[in-house]
mmCIF file of C-alpha atoms in Angstrom:
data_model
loop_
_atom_site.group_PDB
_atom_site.id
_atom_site.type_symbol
_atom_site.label_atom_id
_atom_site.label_comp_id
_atom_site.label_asym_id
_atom_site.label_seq_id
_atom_site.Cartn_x
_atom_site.Cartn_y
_atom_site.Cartn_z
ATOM 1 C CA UNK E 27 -3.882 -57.901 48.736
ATOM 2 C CA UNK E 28 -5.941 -55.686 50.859
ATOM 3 C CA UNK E 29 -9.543 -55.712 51.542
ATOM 4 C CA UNK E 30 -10.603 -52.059 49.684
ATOM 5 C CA UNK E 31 -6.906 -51.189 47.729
ATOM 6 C CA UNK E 32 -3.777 -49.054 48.686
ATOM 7 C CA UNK E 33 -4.700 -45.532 49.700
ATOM 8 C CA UNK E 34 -1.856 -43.149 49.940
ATOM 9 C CA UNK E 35 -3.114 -40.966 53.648
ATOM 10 C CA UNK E 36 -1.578 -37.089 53.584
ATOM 11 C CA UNK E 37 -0.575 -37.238 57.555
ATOM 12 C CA UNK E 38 0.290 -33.994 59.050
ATOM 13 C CA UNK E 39 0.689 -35.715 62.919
ATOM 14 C CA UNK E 40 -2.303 -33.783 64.044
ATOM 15 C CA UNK E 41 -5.775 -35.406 65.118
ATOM 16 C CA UNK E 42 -8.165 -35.673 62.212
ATOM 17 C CA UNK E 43 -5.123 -36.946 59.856
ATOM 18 C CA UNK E 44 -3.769 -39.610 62.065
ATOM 19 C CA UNK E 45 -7.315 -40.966 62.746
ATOM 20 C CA UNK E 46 -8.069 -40.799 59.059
ATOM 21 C CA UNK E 47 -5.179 -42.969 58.703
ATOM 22 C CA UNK E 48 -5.875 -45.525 61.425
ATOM 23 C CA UNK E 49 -9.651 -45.710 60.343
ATOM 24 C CA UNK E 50 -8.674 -46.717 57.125
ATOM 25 C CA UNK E 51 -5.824 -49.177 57.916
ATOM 26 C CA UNK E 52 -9.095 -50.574 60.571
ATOM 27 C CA UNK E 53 -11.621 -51.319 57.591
ATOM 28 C CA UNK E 54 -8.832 -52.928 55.483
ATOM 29 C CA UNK E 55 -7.373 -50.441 53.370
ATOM 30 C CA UNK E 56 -3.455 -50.969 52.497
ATOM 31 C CA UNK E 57 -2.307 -47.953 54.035
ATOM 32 C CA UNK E 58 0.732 -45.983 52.963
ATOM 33 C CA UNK E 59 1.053 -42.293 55.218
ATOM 34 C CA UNK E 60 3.128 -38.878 53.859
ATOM 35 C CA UNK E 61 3.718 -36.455 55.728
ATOM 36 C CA UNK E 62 4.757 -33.378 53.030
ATOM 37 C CA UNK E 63 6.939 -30.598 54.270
ATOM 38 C CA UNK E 64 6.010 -27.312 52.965
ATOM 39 C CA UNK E 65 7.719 -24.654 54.646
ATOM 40 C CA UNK E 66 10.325 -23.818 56.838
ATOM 41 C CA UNK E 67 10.637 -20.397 58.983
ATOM 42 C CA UNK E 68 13.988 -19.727 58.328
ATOM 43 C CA UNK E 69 14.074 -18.778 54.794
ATOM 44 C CA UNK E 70 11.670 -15.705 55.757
ATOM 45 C CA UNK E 71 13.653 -14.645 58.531
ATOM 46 C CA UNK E 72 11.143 -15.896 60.964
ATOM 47 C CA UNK E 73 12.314 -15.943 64.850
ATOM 48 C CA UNK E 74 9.145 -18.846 65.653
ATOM 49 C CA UNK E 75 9.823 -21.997 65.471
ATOM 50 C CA UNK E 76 8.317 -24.002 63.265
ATOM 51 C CA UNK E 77 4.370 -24.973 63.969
ATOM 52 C CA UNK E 78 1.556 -27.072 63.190
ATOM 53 C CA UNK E 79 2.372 -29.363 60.038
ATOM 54 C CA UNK E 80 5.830 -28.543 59.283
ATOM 55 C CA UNK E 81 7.318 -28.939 62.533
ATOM 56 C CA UNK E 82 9.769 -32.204 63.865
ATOM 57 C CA UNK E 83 7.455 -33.064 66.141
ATOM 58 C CA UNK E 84 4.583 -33.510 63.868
ATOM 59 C CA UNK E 85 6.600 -35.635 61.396
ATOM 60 C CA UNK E 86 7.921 -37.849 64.432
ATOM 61 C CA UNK E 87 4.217 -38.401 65.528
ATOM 62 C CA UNK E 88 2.851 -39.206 62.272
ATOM 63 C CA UNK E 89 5.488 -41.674 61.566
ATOM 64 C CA UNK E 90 5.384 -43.148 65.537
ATOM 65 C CA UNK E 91 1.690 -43.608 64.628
ATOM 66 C CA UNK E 92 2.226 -45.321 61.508
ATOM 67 C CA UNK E 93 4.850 -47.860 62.546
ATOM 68 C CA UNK E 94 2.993 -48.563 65.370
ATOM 69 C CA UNK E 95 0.090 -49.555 63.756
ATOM 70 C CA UNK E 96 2.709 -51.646 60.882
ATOM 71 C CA UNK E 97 1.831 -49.252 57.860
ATOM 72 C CA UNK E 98 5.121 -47.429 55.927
ATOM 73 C CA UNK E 99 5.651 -43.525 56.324
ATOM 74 C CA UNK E 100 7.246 -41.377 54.039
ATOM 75 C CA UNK E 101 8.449 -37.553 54.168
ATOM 76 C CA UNK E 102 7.778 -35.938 51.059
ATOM 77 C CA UNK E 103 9.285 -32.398 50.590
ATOM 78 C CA UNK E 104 8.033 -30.482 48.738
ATOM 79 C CA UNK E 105 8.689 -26.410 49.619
ATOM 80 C CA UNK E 106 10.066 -25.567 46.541
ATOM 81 C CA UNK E 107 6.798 -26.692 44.681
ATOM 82 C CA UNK E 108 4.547 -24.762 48.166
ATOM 83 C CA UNK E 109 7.121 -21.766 47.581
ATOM 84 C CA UNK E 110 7.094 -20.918 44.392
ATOM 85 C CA UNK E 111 3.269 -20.978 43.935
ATOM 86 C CA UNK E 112 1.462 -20.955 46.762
ATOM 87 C CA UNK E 113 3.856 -18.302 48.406
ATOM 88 C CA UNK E 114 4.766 -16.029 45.412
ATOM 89 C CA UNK E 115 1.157 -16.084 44.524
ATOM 90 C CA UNK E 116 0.069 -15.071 48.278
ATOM 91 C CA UNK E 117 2.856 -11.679 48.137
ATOM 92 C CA UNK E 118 1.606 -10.960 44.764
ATOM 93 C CA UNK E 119 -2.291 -10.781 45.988
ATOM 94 C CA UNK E 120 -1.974 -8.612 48.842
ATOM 95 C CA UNK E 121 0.679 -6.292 46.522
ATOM 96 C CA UNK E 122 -2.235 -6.394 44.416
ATOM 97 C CA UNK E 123 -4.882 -5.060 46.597
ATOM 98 C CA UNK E 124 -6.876 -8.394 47.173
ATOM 99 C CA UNK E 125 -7.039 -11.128 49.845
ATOM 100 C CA UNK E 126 -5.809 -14.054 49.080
ATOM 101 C CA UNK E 127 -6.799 -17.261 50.964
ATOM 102 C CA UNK E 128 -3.600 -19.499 50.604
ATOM 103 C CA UNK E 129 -5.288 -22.592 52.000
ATOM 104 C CA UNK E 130 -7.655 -23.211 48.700
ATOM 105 C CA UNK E 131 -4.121 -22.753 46.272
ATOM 106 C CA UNK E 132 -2.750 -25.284 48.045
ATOM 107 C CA UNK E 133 -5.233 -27.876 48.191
ATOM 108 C CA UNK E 134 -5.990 -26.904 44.608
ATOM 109 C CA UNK E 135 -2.553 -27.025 42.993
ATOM 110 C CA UNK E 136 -0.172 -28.856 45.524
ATOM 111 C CA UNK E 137 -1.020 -31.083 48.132
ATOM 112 C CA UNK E 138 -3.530 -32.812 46.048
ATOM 113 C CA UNK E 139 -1.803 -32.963 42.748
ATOM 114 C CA UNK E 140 1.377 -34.108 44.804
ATOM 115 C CA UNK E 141 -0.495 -36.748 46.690
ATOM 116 C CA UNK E 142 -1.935 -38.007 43.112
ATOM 117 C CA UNK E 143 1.569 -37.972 41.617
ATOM 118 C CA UNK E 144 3.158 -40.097 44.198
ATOM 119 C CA UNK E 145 0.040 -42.140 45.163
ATOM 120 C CA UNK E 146 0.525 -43.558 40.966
ATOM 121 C CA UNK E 147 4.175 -43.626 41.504
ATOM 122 C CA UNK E 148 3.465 -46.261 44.288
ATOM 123 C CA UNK E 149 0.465 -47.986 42.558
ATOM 124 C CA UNK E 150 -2.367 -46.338 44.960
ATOM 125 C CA UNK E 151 -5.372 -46.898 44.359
ATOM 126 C CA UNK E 152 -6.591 -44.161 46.365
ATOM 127 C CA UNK E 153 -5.463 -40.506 48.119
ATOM 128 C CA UNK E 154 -6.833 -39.792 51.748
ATOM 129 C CA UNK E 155 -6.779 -36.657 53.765
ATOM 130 C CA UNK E 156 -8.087 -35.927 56.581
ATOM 131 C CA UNK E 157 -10.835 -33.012 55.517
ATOM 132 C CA UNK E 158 -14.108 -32.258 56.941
ATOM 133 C CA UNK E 159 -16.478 -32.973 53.738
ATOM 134 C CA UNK E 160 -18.131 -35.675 51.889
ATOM 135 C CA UNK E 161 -17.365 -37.024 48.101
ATOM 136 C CA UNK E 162 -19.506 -39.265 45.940
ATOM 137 C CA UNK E 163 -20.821 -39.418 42.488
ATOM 138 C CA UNK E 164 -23.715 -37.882 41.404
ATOM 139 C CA UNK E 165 -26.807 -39.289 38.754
ATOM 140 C CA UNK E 166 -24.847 -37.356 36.055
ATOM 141 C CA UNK E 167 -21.529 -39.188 36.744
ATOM 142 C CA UNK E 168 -19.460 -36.224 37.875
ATOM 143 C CA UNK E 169 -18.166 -36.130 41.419
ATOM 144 C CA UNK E 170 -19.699 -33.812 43.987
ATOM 145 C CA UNK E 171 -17.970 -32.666 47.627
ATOM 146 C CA UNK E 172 -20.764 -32.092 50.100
ATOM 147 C CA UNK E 173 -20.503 -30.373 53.863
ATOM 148 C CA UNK E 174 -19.446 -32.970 56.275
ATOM 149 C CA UNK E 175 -22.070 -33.414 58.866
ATOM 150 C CA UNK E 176 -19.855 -31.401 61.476
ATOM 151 C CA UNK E 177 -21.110 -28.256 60.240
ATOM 152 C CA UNK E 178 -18.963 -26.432 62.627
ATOM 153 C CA UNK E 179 -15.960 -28.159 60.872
ATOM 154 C CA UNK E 180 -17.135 -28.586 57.623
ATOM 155 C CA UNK E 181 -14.083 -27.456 54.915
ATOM 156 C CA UNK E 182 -16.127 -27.841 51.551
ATOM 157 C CA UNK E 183 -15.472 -24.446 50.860
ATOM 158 C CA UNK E 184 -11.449 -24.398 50.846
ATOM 159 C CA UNK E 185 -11.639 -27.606 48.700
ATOM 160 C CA UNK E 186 -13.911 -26.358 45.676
ATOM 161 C CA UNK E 187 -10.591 -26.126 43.316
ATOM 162 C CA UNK E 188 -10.197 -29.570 43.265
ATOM 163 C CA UNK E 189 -10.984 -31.380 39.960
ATOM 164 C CA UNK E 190 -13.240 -33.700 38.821
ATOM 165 C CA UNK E 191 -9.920 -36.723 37.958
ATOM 166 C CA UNK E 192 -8.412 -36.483 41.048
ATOM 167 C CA UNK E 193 -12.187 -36.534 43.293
ATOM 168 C CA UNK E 194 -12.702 -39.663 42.008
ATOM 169 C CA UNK E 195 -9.687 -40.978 43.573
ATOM 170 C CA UNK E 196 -9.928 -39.014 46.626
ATOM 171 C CA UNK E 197 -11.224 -40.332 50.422
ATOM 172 C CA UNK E 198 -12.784 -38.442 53.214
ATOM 173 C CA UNK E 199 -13.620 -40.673 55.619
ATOM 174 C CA UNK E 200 -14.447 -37.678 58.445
ATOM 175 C CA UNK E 201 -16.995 -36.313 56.557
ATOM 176 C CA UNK E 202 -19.465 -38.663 58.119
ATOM 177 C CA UNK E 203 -18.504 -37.728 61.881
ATOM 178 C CA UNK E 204 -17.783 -35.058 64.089
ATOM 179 C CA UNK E 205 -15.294 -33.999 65.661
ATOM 180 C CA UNK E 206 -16.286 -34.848 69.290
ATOM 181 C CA UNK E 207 -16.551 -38.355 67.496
ATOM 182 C CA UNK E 208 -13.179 -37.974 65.835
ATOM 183 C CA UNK E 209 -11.644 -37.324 69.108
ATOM 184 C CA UNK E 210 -12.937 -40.221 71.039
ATOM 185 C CA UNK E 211 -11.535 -41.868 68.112
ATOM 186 C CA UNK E 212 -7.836 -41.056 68.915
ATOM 187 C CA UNK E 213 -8.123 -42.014 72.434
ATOM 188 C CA UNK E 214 -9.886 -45.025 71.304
ATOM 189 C CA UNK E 215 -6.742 -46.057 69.293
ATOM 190 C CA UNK E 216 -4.691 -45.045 72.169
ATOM 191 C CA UNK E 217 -3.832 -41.432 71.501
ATOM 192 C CA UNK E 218 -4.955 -39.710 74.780
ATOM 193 C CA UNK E 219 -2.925 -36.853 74.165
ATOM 194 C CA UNK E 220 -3.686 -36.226 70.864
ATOM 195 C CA UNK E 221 -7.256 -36.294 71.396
ATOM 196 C CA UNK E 222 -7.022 -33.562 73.404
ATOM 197 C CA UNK E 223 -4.857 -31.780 70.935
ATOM 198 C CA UNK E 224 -5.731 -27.620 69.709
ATOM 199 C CA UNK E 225 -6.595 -26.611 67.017
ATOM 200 C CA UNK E 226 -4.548 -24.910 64.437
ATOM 201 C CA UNK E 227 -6.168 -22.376 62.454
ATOM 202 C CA UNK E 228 -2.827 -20.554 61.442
ATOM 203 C CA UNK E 229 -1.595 -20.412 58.044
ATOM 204 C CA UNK E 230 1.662 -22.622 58.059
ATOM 205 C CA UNK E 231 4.076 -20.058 56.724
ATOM 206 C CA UNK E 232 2.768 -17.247 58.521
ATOM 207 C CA UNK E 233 2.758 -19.002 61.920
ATOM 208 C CA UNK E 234 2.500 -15.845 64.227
ATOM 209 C CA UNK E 235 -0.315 -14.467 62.075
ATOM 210 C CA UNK E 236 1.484 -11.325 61.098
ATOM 211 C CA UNK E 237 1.036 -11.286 57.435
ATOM 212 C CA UNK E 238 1.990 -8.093 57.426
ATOM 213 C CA UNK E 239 5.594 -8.771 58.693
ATOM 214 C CA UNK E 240 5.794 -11.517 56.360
ATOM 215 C CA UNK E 241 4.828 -9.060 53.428
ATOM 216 C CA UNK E 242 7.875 -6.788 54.971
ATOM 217 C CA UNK E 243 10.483 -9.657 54.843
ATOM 218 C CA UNK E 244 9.732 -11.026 51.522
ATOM 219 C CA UNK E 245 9.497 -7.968 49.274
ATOM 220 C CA UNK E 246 12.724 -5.651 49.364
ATOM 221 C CA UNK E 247 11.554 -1.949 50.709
ATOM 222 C CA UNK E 248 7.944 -2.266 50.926
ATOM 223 C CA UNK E 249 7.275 -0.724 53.646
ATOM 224 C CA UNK E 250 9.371 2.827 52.465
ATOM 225 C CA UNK E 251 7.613 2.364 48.947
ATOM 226 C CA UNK E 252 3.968 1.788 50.045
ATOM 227 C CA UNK E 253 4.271 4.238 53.576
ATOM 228 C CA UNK E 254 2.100 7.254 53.528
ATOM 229 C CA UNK E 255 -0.863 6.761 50.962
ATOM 230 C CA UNK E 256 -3.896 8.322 51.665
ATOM 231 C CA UNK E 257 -7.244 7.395 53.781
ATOM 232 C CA UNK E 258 -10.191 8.834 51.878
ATOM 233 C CA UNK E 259 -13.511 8.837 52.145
ATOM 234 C CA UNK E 260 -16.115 7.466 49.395
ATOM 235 C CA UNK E 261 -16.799 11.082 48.102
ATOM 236 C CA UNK E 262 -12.651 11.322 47.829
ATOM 237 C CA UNK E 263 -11.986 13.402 51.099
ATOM 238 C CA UNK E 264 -8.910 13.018 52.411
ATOM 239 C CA UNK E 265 -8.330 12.425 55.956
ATOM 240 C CA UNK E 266 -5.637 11.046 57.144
ATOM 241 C CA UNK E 267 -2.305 8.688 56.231
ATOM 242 C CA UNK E 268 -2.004 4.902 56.123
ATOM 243 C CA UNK E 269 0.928 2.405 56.592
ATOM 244 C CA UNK E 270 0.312 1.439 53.288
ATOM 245 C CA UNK E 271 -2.161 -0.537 51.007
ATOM 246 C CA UNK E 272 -1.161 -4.037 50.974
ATOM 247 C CA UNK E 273 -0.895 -3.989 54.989
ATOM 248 C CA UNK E 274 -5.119 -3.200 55.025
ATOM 249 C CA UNK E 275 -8.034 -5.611 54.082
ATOM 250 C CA UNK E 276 -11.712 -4.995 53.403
ATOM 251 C CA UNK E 277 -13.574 -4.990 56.401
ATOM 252 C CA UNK E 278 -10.827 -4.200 58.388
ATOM 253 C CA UNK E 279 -11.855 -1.974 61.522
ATOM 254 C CA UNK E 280 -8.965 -2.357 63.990
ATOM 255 C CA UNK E 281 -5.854 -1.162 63.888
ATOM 256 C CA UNK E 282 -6.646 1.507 61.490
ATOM 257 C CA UNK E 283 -5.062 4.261 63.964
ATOM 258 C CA UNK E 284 -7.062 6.756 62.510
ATOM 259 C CA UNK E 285 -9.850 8.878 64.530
ATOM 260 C CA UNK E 286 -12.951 10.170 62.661
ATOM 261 C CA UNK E 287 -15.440 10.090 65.685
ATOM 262 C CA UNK E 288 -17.222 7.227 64.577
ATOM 263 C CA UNK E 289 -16.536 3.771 63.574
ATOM 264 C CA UNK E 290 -15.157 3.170 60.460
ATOM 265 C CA UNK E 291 -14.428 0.293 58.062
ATOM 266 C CA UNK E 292 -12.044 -0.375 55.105
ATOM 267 C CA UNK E 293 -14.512 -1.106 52.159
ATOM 268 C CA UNK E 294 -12.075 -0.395 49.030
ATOM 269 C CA UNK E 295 -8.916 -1.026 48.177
ATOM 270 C CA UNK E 296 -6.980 0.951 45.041
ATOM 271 C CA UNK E 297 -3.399 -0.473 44.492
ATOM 272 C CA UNK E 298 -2.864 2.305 41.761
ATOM 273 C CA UNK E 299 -2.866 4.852 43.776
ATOM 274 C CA UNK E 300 -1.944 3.393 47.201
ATOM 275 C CA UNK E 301 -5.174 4.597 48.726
ATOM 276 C CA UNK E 302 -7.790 2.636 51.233
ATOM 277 C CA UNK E 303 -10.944 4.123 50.952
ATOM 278 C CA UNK E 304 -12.875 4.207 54.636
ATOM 279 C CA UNK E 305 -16.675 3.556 55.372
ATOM 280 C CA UNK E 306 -19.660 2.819 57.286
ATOM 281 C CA UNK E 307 -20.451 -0.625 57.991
ATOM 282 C CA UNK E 308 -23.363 -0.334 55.660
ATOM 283 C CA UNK E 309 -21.232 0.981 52.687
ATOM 284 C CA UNK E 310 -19.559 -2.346 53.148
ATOM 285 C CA UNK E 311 -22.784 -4.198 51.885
ATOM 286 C CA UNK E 312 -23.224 -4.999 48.303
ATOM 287 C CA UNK E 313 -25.155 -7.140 46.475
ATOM 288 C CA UNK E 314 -23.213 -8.149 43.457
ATOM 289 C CA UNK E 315 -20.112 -9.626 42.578
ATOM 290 C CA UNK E 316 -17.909 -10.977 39.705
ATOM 291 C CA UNK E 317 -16.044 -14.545 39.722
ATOM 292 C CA UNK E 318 -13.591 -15.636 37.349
ATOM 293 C CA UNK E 319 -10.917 -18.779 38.166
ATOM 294 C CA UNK E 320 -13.987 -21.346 37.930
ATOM 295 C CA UNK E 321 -14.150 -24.972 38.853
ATOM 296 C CA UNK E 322 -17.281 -26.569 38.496
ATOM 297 C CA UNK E 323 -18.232 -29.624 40.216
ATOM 298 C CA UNK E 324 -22.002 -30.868 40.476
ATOM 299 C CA UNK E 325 -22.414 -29.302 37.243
ATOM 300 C CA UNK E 326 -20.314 -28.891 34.322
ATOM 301 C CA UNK E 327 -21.766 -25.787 33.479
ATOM 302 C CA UNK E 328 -24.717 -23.551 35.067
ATOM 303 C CA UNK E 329 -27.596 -21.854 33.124
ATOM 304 C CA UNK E 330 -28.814 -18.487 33.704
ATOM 305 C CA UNK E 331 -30.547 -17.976 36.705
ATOM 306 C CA UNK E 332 -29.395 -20.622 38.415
ATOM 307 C CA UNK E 333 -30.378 -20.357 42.659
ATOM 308 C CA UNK E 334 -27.388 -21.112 44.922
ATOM 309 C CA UNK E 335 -26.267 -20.015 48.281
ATOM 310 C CA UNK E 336 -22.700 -18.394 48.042
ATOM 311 C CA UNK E 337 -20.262 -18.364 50.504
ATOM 312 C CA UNK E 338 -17.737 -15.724 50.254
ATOM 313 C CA UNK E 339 -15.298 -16.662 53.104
ATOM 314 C CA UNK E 340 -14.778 -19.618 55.091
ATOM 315 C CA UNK E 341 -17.424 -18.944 58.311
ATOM 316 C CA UNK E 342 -19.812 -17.083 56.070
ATOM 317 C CA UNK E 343 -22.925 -19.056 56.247
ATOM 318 C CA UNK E 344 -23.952 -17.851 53.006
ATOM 319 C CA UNK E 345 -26.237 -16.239 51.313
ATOM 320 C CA UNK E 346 -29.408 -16.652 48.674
ATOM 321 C CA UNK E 347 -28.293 -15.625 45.074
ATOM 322 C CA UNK E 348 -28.727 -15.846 41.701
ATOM 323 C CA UNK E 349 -25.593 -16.966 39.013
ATOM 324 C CA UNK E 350 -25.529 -15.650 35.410
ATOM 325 C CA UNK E 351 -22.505 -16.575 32.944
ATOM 326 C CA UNK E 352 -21.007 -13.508 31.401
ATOM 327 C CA UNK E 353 -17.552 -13.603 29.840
ATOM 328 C CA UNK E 354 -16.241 -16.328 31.179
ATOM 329 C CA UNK E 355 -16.906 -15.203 34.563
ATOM 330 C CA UNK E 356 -20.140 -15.701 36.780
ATOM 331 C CA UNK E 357 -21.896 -12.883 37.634
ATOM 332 C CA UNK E 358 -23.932 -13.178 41.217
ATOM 333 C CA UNK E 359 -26.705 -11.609 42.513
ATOM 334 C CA UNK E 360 -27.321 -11.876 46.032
ATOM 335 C CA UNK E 361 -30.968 -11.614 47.141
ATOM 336 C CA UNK E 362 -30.330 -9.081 50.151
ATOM 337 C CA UNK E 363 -26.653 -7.173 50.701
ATOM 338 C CA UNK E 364 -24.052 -9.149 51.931
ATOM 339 C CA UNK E 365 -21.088 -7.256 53.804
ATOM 340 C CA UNK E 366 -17.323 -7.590 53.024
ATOM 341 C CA UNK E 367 -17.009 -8.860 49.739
ATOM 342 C CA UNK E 368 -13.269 -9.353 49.456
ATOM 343 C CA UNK E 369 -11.281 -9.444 46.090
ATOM 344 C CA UNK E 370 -9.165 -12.958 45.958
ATOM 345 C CA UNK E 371 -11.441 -14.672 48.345
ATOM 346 C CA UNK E 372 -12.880 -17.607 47.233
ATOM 347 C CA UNK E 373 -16.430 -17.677 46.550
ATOM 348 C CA UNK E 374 -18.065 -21.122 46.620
ATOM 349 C CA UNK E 375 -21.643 -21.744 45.063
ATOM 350 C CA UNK E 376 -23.770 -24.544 47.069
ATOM 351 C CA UNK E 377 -27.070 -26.669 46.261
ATOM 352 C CA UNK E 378 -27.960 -27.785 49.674
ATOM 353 C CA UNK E 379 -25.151 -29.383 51.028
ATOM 354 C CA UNK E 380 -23.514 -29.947 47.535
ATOM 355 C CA UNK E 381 -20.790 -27.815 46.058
ATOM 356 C CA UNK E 382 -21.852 -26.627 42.451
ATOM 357 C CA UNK E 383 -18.661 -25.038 41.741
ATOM 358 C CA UNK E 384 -16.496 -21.958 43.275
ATOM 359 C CA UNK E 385 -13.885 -19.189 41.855
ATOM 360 C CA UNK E 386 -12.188 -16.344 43.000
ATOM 361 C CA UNK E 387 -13.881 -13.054 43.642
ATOM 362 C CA UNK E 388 -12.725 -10.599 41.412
ATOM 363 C CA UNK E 389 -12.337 -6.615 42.116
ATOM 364 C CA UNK E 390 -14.926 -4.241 41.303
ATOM 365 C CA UNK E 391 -14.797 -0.883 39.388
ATOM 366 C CA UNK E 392 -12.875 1.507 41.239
ATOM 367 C CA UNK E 393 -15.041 4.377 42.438
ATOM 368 C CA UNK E 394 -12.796 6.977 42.783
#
């Protein structure tokens, strides 16, 4: 019997997973590592290899890492449950009009409810990734994820979907370090190369970053069906042609290959029509904003009024507002503008360092 119980450790083969592993096998933990395949390139056509988590490689090194250290490894596939949600739900976003952010879905509907059903098919106590955040229980007996002390790697924001049963079997043992920490860590355990290791910040299935081709090669004709729509102005002026909607994202200034004399922004984006609306950076700022999609977590609910700081994408620092209930949705109020609210991004309320709860932002009334 081990020291703390059997933990069931999502390892990907990079850094912060393979030290989460080892750190817990250290303090006496009965470590069991997975390393879950998602996606592979060549079912979208893709001419890159395959990257980051879902590459040979990465498996070998997780498993090299795990033997080594006398804990089993397992290979859990599981693209057809990634693929049919995670991906279908990314296409249908952008075809929407909105952003999606991929990364929360899948923390939210697959990696951690796949971890929980195999961790109780193997008797595990426990489920341990390695995440940037902190988890404990709060006076009121509900579980609460906090910012890991790394603030420049804290990922409490892409993990406010996860719910309250399966936080209070969930570890985060990097929460309390940072990453120069994490990395002395690996070489520590003997890992020279992998503590010096980049950073991946790509999305797995979209490995080159061109979510636009990736739009092109999963939806038949896109391109000739969505070519053409108008640029217009806020007052409706037309002036000039786009590649088409789903290929443009709020905010967006580059690579708008359009010249008005001036910079200008994408700040609206109207499916219906297949138009993108263009602006000045200041009609990008607004100061309210629906949510729908909730999942509370401090709280189980939040009264009227309620003071938070939102974050509406990952790097925002966030923002001063105020949170209002209104048809199942939360209404906020930000105290001063904030610039480049984007429908389908997550927005994630915060009290201090706790998350209160977090949904998806929801698209405004179309102005034109």
């Amino acid at each position: 019997m081990s020291k703390h119980g059997k933990v069931l450790v999502a390892m990907s083969g990079g850094i912060d997973s393979t030290v989460t592993a080892l750190m817990l096998h250290e303090q006496g933990y009965e470590v069991v590592g997975i390393t879950m395949k998602t996606w592979d390139y060549a079912s979208a056509g893709s001419s890159k290899k395959e990257t980051g988590c879902c590459n040979l490689d990465s498996f070998n090194d997780a498993r090299a890492a795990a033997v080594h250290h006398g804990f089993p490894h397992f290979v859990l596939d599981i693209r057809d449950e990634f693929g049919d949600f995670v991906i279908n739900n990314f296409v249908d976003e952008y075809i929407a009009g909105r952003t999606p952010n991929p990364c929360v879905l899948c923390n939210t509907h697959i990696k951690w409810r796949a971890l929980m059903k195999r961790a109780d098919a193997m008797d595990c106590d426990f489920i341990a990734t390695g995440h940037y955040g902190q988890i404990r229980r709060h006076d009121n007996g509900r579980m609460v994820i906090s910012k890991g002390i790394d603030e420049t790697k804290d990922q409490s924001y892409v993990l406010w979907g996860i719910q309250q049963d399966v936080l209070s079997r969930t570890l985060l043992p990097l929460g309390k370090y940072r990453k120069t920490e994490i990395r002395q860590m690996a070489f520590d355990f003997g890992y020279p190369e992998l503590a010096k290791k980049a950073e991946s910040y790509e999305i797995c299935f979209v490995p080159d970053n061109d979510y636009r081709g990736f739009l092109k090669r999963k939806v038949d004709g896109l391109e000739e069906r969505v070519n053409g729509g108008n640029f217009v102005l806020a007052d409706g002026t037309i002036v000039g042609k786009h590649k088409g909607y789903p290929f443009y994202t709020i905010g967006q200034r580059k690579g708008l290959d359009i010249a008005l004399g001036r910079p200008v922004f994408v700040t609206e984006i109207i499916p219906e029509t297949n138009t993108v609306v263009l602006g000045n950076e200041d009609e990008l700022r607004k100061n309210e904003m629906f949510v729908s999609g909730l999942n509370m977590g401090k709280y189980e609910t939040i009264t009227d009024g309620f003071e938070a700081i939102t974050k509406i994408r990952y790097k925002d620092p966030g923002a001063l507002s105020t949170l209002y209930n209104e048809d199942g949705k939360v209404k906020v109020n930000f105290f001063e503008d904030v610039k480049g609210i984007a429908p389908g991004q997550s927005a994630v309320f915060y009290e201090g360092d706790d998350v209160i709860g977090g949904g998806i932002i929801q698209r405004g009334p179309i102005t034109l």
